[in-house]
Coordinates of C-alpha atoms in Angstrom, one line a residue:
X748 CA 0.0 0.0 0.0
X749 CA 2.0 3.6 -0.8
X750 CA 2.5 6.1 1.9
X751 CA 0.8 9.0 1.5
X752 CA 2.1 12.1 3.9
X753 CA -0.2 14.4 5.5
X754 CA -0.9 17.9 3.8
X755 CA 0.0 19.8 6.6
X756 CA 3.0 22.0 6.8
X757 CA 5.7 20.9 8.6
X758 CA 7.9 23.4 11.5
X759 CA 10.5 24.9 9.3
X760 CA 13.6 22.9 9.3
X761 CA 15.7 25.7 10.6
X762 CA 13.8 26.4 14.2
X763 CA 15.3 24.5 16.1
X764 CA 18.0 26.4 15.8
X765 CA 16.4 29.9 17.6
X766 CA 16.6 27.3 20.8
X767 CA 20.1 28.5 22.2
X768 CA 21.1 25.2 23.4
X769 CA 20.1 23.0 21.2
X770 CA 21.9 25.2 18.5
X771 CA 25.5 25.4 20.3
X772 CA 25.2 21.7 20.6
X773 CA 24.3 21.4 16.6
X774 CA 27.1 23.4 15.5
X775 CA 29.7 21.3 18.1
X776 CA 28.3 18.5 16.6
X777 CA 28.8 19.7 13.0
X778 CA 32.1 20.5 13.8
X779 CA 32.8 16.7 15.5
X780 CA 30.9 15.4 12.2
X781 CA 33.7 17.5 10.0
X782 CA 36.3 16.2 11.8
X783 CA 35.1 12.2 11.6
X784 CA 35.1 13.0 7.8
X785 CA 38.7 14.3 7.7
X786 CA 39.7 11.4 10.0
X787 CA 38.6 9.1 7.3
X788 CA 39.7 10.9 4.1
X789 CA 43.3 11.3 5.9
X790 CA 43.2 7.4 7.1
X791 CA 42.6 6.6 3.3
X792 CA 44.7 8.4 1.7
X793 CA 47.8 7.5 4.4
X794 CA 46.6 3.6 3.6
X795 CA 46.8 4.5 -0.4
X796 CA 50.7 6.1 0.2
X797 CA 51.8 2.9 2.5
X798 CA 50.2 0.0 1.0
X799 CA 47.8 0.9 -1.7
X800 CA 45.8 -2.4 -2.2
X801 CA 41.8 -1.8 -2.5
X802 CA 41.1 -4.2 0.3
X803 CA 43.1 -2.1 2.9
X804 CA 42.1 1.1 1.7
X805 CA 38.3 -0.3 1.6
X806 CA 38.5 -1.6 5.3
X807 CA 38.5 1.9 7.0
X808 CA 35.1 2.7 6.3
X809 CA 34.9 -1.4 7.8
X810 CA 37.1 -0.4 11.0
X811 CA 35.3 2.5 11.8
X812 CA 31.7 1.5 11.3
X813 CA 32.2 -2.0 12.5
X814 CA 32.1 -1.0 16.4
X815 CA 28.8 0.2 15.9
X816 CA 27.4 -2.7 14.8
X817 CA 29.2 -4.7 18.2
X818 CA 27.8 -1.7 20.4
X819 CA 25.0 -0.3 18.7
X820 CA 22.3 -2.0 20.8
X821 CA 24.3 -1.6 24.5
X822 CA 25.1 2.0 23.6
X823 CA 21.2 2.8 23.3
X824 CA 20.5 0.8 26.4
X825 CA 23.4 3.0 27.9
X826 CA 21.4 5.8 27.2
X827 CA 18.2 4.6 28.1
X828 CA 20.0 4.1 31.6
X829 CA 22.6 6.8 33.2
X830 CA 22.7 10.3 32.3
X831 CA 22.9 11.1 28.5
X832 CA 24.7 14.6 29.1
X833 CA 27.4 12.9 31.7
X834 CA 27.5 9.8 29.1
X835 CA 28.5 12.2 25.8
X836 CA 31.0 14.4 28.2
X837 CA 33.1 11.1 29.1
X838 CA 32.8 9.7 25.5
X839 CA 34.1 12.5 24.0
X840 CA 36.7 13.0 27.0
X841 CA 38.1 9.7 26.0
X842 CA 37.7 10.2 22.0
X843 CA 40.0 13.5 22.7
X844 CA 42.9 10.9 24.7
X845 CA 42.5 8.6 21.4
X846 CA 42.7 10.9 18.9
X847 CA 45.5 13.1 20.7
X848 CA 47.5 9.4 20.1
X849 CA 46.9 9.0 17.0
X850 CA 47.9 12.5 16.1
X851 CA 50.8 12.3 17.8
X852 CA 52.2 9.3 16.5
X853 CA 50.9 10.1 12.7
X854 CA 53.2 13.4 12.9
X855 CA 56.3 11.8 14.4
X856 CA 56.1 8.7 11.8
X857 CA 55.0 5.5 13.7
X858 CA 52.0 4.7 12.7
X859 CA 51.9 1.3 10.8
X860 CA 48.5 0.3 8.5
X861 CA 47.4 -2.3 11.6
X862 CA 47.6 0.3 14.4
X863 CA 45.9 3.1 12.2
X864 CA 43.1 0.3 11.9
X865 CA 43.4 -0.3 15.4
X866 CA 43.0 3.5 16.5
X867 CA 40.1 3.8 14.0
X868 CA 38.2 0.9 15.3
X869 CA 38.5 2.6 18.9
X870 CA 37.2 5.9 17.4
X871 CA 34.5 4.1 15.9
X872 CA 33.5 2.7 19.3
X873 CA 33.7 6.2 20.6
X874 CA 30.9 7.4 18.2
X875 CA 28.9 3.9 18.8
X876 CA 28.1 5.5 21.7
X877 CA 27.5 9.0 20.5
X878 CA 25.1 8.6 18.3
X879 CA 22.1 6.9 20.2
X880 CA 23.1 9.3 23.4
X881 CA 22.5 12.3 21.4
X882 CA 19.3 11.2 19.5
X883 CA 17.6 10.3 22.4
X884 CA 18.5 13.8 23.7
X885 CA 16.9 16.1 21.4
X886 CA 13.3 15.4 22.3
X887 CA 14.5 17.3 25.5
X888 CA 15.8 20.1 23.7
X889 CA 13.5 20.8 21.3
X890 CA 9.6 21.1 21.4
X891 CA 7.8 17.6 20.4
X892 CA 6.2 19.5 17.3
X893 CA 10.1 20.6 16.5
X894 CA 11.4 17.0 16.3
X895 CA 10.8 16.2 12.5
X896 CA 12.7 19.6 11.8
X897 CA 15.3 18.8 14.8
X898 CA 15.6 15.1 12.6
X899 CA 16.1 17.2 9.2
X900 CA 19.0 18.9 10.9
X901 CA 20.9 16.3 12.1
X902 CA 20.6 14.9 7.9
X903 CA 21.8 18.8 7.0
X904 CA 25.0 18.3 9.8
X905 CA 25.9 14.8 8.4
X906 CA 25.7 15.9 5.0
X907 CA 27.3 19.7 5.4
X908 CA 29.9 17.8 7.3
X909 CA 30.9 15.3 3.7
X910 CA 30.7 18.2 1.8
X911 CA 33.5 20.4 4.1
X912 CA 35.2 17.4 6.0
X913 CA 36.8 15.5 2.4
X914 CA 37.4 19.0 0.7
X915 CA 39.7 20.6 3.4
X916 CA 40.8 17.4 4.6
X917 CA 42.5 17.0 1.2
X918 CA 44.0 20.6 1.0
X919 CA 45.5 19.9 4.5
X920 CA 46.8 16.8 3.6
X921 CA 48.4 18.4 0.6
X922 CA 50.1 20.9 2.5
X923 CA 51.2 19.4 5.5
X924 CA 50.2 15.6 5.8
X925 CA 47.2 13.4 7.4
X926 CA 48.4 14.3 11.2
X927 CA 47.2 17.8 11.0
X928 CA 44.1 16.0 9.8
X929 CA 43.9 14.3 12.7
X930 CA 44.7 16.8 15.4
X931 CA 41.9 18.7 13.9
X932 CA 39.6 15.8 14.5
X933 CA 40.8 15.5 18.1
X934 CA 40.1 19.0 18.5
X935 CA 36.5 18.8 17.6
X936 CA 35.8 16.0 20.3
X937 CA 37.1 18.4 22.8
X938 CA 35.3 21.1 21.6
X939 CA 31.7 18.9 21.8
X940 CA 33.1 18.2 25.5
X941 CA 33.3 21.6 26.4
X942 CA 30.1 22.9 24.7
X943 CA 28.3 19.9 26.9
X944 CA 29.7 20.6 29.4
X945 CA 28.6 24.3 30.0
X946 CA 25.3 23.0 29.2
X947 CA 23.3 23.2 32.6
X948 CA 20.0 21.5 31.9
X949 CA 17.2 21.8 34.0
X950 CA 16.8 19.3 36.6
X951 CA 13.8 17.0 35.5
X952 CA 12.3 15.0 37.9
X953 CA 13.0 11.1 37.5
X954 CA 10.8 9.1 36.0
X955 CA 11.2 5.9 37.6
X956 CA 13.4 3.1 38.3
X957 CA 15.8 2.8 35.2
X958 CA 15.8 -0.2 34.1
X959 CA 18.9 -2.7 34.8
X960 CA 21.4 -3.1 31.7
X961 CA 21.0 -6.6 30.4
X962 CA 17.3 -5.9 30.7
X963 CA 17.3 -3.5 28.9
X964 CA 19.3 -4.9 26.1
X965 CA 17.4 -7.7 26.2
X966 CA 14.1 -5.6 25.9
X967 CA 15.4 -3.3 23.1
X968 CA 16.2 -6.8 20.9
X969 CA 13.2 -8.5 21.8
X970 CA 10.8 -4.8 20.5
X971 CA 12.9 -5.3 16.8
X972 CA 12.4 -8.7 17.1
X973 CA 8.3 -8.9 17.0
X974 CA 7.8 -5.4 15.5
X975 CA 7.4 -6.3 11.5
X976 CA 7.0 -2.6 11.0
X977 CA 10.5 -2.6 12.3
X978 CA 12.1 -5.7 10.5
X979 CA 10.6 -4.0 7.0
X980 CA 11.7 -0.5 8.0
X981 CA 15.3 -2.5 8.5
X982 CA 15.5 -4.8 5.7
X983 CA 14.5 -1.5 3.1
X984 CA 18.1 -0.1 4.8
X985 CA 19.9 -2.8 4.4
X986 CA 18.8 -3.3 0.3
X987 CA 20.0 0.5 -0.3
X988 CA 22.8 0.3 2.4
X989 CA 24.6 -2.7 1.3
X990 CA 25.6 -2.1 -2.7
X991 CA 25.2 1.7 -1.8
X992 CA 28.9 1.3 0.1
X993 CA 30.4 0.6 -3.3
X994 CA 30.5 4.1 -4.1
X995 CA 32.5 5.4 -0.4
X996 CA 34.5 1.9 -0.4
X997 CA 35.7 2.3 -4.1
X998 CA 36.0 6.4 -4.6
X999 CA 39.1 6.7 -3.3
X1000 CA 40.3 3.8 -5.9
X1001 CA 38.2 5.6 -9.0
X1002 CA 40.2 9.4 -7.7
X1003 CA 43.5 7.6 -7.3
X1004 CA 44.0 5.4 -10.3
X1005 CA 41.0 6.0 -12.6
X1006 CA 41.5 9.5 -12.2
X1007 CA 45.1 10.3 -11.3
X1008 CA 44.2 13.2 -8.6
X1009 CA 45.8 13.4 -5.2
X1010 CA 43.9 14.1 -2.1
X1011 CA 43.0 17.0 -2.9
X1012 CA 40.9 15.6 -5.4
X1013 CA 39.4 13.1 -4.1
X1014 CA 38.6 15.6 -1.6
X1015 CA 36.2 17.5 -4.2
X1016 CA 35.1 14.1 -5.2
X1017 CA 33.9 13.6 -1.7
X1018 CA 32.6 17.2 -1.3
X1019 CA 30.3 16.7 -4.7
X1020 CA 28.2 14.0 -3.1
X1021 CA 28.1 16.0 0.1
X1022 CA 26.7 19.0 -1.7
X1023 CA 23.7 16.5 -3.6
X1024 CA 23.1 15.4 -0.3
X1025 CA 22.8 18.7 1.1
X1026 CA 20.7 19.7 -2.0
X1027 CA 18.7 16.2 -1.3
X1028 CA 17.8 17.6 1.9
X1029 CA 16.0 20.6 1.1
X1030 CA 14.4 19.2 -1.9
X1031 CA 13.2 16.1 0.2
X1032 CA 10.0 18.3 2.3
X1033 CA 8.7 19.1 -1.7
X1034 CA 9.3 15.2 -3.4
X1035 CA 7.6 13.8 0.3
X1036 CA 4.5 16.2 -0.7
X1037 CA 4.4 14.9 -4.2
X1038 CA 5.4 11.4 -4.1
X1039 CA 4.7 8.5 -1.9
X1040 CA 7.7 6.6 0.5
X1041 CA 7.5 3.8 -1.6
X1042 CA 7.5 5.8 -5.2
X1043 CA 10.2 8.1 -3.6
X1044 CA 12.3 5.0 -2.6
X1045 CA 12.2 3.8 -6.0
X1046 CA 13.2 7.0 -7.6
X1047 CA 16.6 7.3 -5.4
X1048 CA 17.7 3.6 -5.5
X1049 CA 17.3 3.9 -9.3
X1050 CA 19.0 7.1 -9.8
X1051 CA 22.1 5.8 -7.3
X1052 CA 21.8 2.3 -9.5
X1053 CA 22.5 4.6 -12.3
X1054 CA 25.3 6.6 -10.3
X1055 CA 27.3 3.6 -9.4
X1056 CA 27.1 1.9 -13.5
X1057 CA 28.5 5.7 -14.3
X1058 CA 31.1 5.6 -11.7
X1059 CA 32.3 2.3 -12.8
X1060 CA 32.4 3.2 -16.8
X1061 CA 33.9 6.9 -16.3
X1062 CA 37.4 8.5 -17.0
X1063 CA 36.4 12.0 -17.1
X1064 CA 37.0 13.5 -13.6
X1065 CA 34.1 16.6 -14.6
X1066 CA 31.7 13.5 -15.2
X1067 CA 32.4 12.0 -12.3
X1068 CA 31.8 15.2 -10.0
X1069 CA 28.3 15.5 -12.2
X1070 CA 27.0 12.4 -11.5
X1071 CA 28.3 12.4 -7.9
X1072 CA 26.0 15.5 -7.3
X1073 CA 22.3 13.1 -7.6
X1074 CA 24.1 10.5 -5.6
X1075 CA 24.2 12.4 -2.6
X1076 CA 20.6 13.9 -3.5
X1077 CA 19.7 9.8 -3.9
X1078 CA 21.4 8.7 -0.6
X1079 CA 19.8 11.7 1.7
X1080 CA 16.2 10.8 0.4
X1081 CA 16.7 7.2 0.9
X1082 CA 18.4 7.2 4.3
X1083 CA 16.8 10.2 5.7
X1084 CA 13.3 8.8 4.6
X1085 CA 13.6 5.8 6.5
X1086 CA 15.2 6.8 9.3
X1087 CA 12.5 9.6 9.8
X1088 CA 9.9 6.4 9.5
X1089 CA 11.6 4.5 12.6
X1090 CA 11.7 7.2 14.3
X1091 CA 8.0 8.2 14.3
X1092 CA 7.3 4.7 14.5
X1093 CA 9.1 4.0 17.6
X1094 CA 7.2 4.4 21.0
X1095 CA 9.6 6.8 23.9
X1096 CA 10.4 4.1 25.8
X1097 CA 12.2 2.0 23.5
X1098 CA 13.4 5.0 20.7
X1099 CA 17.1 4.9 21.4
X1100 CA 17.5 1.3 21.5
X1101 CA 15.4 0.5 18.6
X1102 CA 17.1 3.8 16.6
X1103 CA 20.6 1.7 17.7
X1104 CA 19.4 -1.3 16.3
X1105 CA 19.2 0.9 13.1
X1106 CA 22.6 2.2 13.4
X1107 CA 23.9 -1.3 14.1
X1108 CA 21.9 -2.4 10.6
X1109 CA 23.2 1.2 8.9
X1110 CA 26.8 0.8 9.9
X1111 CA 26.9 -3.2 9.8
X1112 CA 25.6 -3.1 6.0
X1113 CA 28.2 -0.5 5.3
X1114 CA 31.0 -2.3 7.1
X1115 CA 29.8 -5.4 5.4
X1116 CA 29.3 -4.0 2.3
X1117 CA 32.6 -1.9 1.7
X1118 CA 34.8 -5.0 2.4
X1119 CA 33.2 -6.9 -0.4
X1120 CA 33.6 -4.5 -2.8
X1121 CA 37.3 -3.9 -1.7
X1122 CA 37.9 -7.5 -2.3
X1123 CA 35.8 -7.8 -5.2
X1124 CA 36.9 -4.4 -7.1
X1125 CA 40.8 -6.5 -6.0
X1126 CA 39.8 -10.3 -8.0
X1127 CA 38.0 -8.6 -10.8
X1128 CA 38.5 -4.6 -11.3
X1129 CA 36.7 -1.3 -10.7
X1130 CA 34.4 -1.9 -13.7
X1131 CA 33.5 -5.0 -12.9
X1132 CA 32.6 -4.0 -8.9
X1133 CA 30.9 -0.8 -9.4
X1134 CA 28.1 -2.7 -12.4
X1135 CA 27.7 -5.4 -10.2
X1136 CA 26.9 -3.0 -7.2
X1137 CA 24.8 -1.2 -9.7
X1138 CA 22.8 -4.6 -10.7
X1139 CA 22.4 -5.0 -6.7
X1140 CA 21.1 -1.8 -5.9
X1141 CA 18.2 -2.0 -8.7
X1142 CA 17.0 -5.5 -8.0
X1143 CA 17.0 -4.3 -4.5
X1144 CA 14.6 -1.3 -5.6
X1145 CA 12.4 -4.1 -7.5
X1146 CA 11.6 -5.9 -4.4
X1147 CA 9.8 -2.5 -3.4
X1148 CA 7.0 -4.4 -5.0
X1149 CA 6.7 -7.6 -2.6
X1150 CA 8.4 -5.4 0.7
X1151 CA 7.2 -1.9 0.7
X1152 CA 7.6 0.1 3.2
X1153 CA 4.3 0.2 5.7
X1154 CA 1.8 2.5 6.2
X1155 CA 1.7 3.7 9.8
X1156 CA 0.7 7.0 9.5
X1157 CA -2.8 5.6 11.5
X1158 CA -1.1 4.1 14.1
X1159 CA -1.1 5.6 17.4
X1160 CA 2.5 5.6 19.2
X1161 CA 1.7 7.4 21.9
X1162 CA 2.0 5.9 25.7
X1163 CA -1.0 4.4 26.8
X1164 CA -1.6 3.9 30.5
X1165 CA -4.9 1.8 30.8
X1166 CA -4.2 -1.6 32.6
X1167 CA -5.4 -1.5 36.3
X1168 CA -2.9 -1.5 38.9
X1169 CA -2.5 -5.0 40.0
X1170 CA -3.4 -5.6 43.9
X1171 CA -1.3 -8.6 45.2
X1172 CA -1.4 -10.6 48.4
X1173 CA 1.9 -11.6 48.6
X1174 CA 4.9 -8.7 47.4
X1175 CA 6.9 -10.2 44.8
X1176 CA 10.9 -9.0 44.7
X1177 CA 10.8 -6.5 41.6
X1178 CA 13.7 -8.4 39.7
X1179 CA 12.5 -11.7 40.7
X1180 CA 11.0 -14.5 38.2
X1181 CA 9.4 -15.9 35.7
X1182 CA 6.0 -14.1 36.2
X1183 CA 2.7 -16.4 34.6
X1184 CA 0.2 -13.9 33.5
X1185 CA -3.3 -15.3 32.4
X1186 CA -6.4 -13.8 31.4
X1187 CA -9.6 -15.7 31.2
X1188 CA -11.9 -14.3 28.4
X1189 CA -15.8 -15.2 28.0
X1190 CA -16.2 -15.6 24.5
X1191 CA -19.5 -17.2 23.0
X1192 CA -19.1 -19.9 20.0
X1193 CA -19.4 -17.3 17.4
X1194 CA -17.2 -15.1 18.2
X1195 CA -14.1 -17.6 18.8
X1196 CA -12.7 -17.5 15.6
X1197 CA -12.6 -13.7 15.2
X1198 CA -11.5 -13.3 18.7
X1199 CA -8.7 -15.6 18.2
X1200 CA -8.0 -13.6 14.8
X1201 CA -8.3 -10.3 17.1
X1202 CA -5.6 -11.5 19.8
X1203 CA -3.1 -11.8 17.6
X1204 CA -2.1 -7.8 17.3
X1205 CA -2.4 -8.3 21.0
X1206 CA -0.1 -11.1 21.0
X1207 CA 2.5 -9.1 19.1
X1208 CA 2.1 -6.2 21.7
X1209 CA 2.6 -8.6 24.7
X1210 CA 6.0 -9.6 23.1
X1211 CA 7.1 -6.4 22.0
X1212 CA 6.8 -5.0 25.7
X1213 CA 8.3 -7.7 27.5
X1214 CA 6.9 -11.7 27.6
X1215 CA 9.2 -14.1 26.2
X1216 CA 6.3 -16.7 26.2
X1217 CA 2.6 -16.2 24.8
X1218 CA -0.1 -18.8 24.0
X1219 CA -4.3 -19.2 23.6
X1220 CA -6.0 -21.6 25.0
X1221 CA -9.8 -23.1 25.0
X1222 CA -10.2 -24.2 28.8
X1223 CA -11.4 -27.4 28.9
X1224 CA -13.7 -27.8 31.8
X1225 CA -15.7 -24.9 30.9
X1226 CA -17.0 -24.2 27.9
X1227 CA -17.5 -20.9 26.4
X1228 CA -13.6 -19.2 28.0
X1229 CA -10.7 -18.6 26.1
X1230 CA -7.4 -18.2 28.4
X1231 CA -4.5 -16.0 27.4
X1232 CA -1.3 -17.0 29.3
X1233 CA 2.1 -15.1 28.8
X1234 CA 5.6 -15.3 30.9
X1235 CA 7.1 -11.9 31.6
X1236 CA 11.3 -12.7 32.9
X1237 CA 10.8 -10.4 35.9
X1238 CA 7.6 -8.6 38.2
X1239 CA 9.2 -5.6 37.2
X1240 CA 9.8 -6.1 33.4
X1241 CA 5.2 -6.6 34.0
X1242 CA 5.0 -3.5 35.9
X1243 CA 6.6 -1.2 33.0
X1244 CA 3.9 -2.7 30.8
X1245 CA 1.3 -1.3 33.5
X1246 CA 3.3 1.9 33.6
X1247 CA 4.2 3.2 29.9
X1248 CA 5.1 0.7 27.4
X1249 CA 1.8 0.2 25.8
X1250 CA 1.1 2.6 23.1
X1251 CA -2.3 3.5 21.9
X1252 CA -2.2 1.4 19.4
X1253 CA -1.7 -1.7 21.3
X1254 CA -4.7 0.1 23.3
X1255 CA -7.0 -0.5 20.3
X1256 CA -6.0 -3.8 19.8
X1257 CA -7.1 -5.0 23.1
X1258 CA -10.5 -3.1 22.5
X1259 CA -10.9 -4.8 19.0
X1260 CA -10.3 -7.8 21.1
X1261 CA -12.3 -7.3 23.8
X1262 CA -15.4 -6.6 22.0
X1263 CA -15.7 -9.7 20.9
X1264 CA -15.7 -11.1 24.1
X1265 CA -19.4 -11.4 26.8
X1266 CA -17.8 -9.7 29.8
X1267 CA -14.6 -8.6 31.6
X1268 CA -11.5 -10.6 31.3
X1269 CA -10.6 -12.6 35.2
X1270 CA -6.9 -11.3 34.9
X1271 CA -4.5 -13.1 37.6
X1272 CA -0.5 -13.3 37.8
X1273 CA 1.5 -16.9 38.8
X1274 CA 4.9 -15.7 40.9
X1275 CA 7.6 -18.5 40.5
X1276 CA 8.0 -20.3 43.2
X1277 CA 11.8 -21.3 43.5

């Protein structure tokens, strides 16, 4: 079924920024974003000089998205957990000691290929970390009707950040070598640091227990895991994500030996798809209005399909910077698209974990991704790596026709606090279990089979917020009652689904349900006895 978007107009993208906070902290981050850019252009082009084989050069974009996809789903349960402002201030304390190394020993000349990977990989942990922590921010900086335009932003920051990061890393380099690139970069972390650090937010009052780590990892995994709107909004990443690497794997290849340009050119190279995505980003609001997600999708893997067949064929360095230009319009609209969708999607509770689970998809395709084509562009060629990527890419658009993207634009993701508080005779320990929860429905003979039919979007919301079990059962001594039974780990893994982790949706679910049945459900809660 396509999306359709709703006629009305959107906040501006730029208002945010009158909020004084949250615009200091965009521009630190803009800076920290230039810097990761230089970082990699000036790890690249040091690999080309020392080694110069594809699959070396390809594996930086592999060492520094790699951590994300080990930490991604800890990172958002992280900051789900302790303080997100004290979190980024010590992540980017210790991204400033890393960086300050590698600086160091970059500019005095010991710095082999495997400790450059090394040092990268640790960086990339660094911004594991980041990234869900300062997502799961903003809604506390910005106004909830602000968040789309807050969301636009953070695509603008990325994007500005390819467009500057490549181009004056590669003058620097030129003039005096990838450790000035690097002391730069180190000098953005400390600069996000201090920005955070003078920021004095207002003390909120708590709002509850935070959950323990492993159950909250375990939590985060187990929403992806029976959330199809999730899995779909995933798989559609992966498709664009995975031959969509080719083209940052391979460029520095295509500038070096295609092209003969040094890194100041491959900096511009860089810089043209940073400006289309820039472009992509302002034109997105207008194509959203006009098109559906689906038709949209289509549009941009087709047009990057085209990119990466021109890429491949190309000696003219001026065609190459034209074509670059709707790649980055192409990769913007796709990635911005369906990260915007996840977002929305995603209920409070569980929005940094589940947007982790993204990243870990995002940067695991990528990592993934960019170390076959190294080793493929290696066996057979350039040619023969960017055409095949190119062939990927558009039969991964044509399965837009058996896996579109869903339309939840109905859906109600809103908490939903409508259980009754349950009344116990004997006090459970919060973190002690398995917890039996049944529910005994009257349901007449002819409505059985549509109840049954109904309980299954309830079934799906009883997994998503926390039971590990779930079944539906026809009692057999009496006639006429259906029994739902479902384990929760821990009493207080079942309390948080008393106390915010249904949505409205899973609200009306249970009333579609319920409905069908003659009378009240006789709700009653099994405590382990060991």
């Amino acid at each position: 079924m396509p999306l359709t978007d709703q006629t009305a107009t959107p906040p501006s993208a730029w208002a945010p920024l009158r909020i004084t906070v949250y615009r200091n902290l965009w521009l630190a981050l803009l800076a920290s974003n230039i810097g990761t850019w230089m970082q990699t252009v000036g790890a690249q082009w040091l690999l080309v000089e020392q080694s110069g084989t594809d699959t070396l050069v390809a594996v930086v974009q592999t060492a520094s998205t790699l951590p994300i996809v080990l930490l991604a789903l800890p990172s958002g349960a992280l900051a789900d957990t302790f303080d997100r402002r004290q979190l980024l201030i010590a992540v980017q304390v210790f991204l400033t000691a890393v960086g300050a190394l590698l600086a160091m020993l970059t500019l005095t000349g010991h710095m082999p290929a495997t400790l450059l990977l090394t040092l990268t990989f640790v960086l990339g942990a660094g911004q594991a970390l980041t990234a869900p922590t300062w997502q799961s921010l903003i809604p506390e900086l910005v106004p909830r009707s602000q968040l789309a335009s807050a969301s636009a932003l953070g695509a603008i920051s990325m994007n500005l950040a390819r467009a500057v990061g490549p181009a004056v890393a590669g003058v620097l380099i030129a003039r005096s070598g990838p450790g000035v690139v690097f002391g730069l970069n180190t000098l953005s972390f400390a600069v996000f640091a201090l920005v955070l650090w003078r920021w004095r937010p207002a003390t909120a009052p708590s709002a509850g227990v935070p959950e323990r780590f492993a159950a909250a990892v375990r939590s985060g995994g187990r929403y992806v895991r029976h959330s199809p709107v999730v899995r779909r909004i995933l798989l559609r990443a992966a498709l664009f994500l995975v031959p969509g690497s080719a083209l940052w794997a391979l460029l520095p290849l295509i500038a070096s030996r295609r092209l003969g340009l040094d890194s100041g050119g491959y900096g511009v190279l860089l810089a043209a798809v940073g400006v289309g995505a820039v472009l992509g980003a302002l034109l997105l609001p207008r194509l959203r209005a006009r098109w559906s997600l689906n038709r949209l999708l289509l549009v941009a893997s087709t047009t990057f399909a085209a990119v990466l067949a021109g890429l491949g064929l190309s000696g003219s360095e001026l065609v190459v910077v034209i074509i670059l230009l709707p790649a980055g319009i192409a990769w913007v609209m796709v990635l911005s698209s369906v990260n915007a969708a996840m977002q929305l999607f995603l209920p409070n509770w569980v929005r940094a974990r589940g947007l982790a689970v993204y990243q870990m998809v995002f940067a695991g395709a990528q990592a993934g991704g960019a170390l076959a084509w190294g080793v493929l562009s290696d066996l057979w060629g350039l040619i023969p790596a960017h055409l095949t990527a190119a062939a990927m890419m558009l039969a991964g658009a044509v399965t837009l026709r058996w896996w579109p993207m869903r339309d939840t634009s109905g859906l109600n993701r809103e908490p939903a606090v409508y259980w009754p508080e349950p009344h116990l005779e004997r006090d459970p320990d919060d973190h002690a279990g398995p917890v039996l929860v049944l529910a005994d429905y009257p349901v007449s003979p002819a409505n059985e089979a549509a109840f049954v039919e109904a309980m299954e979007a309830v079934r799906r919301g009883r997994l998503r917020t926390g039971a590990v079990r779930w079944g539906l059962f026809h009692d057999g001594e009496r006639p006429g009652r259906i029994v739902e039974a479902y384990v929760v780990p821990t009493w207080d893994e079942h309390l948080r689904q008393h106390t915010g982790r249904l949505t409205g949706a899973d609200q009306e679910a249970e009333q579609r349900a319920l409905a069908l049945t003659d009378g009240p459900a006789e709700v009653s809660h099994l405590l382990s006895a060991r």
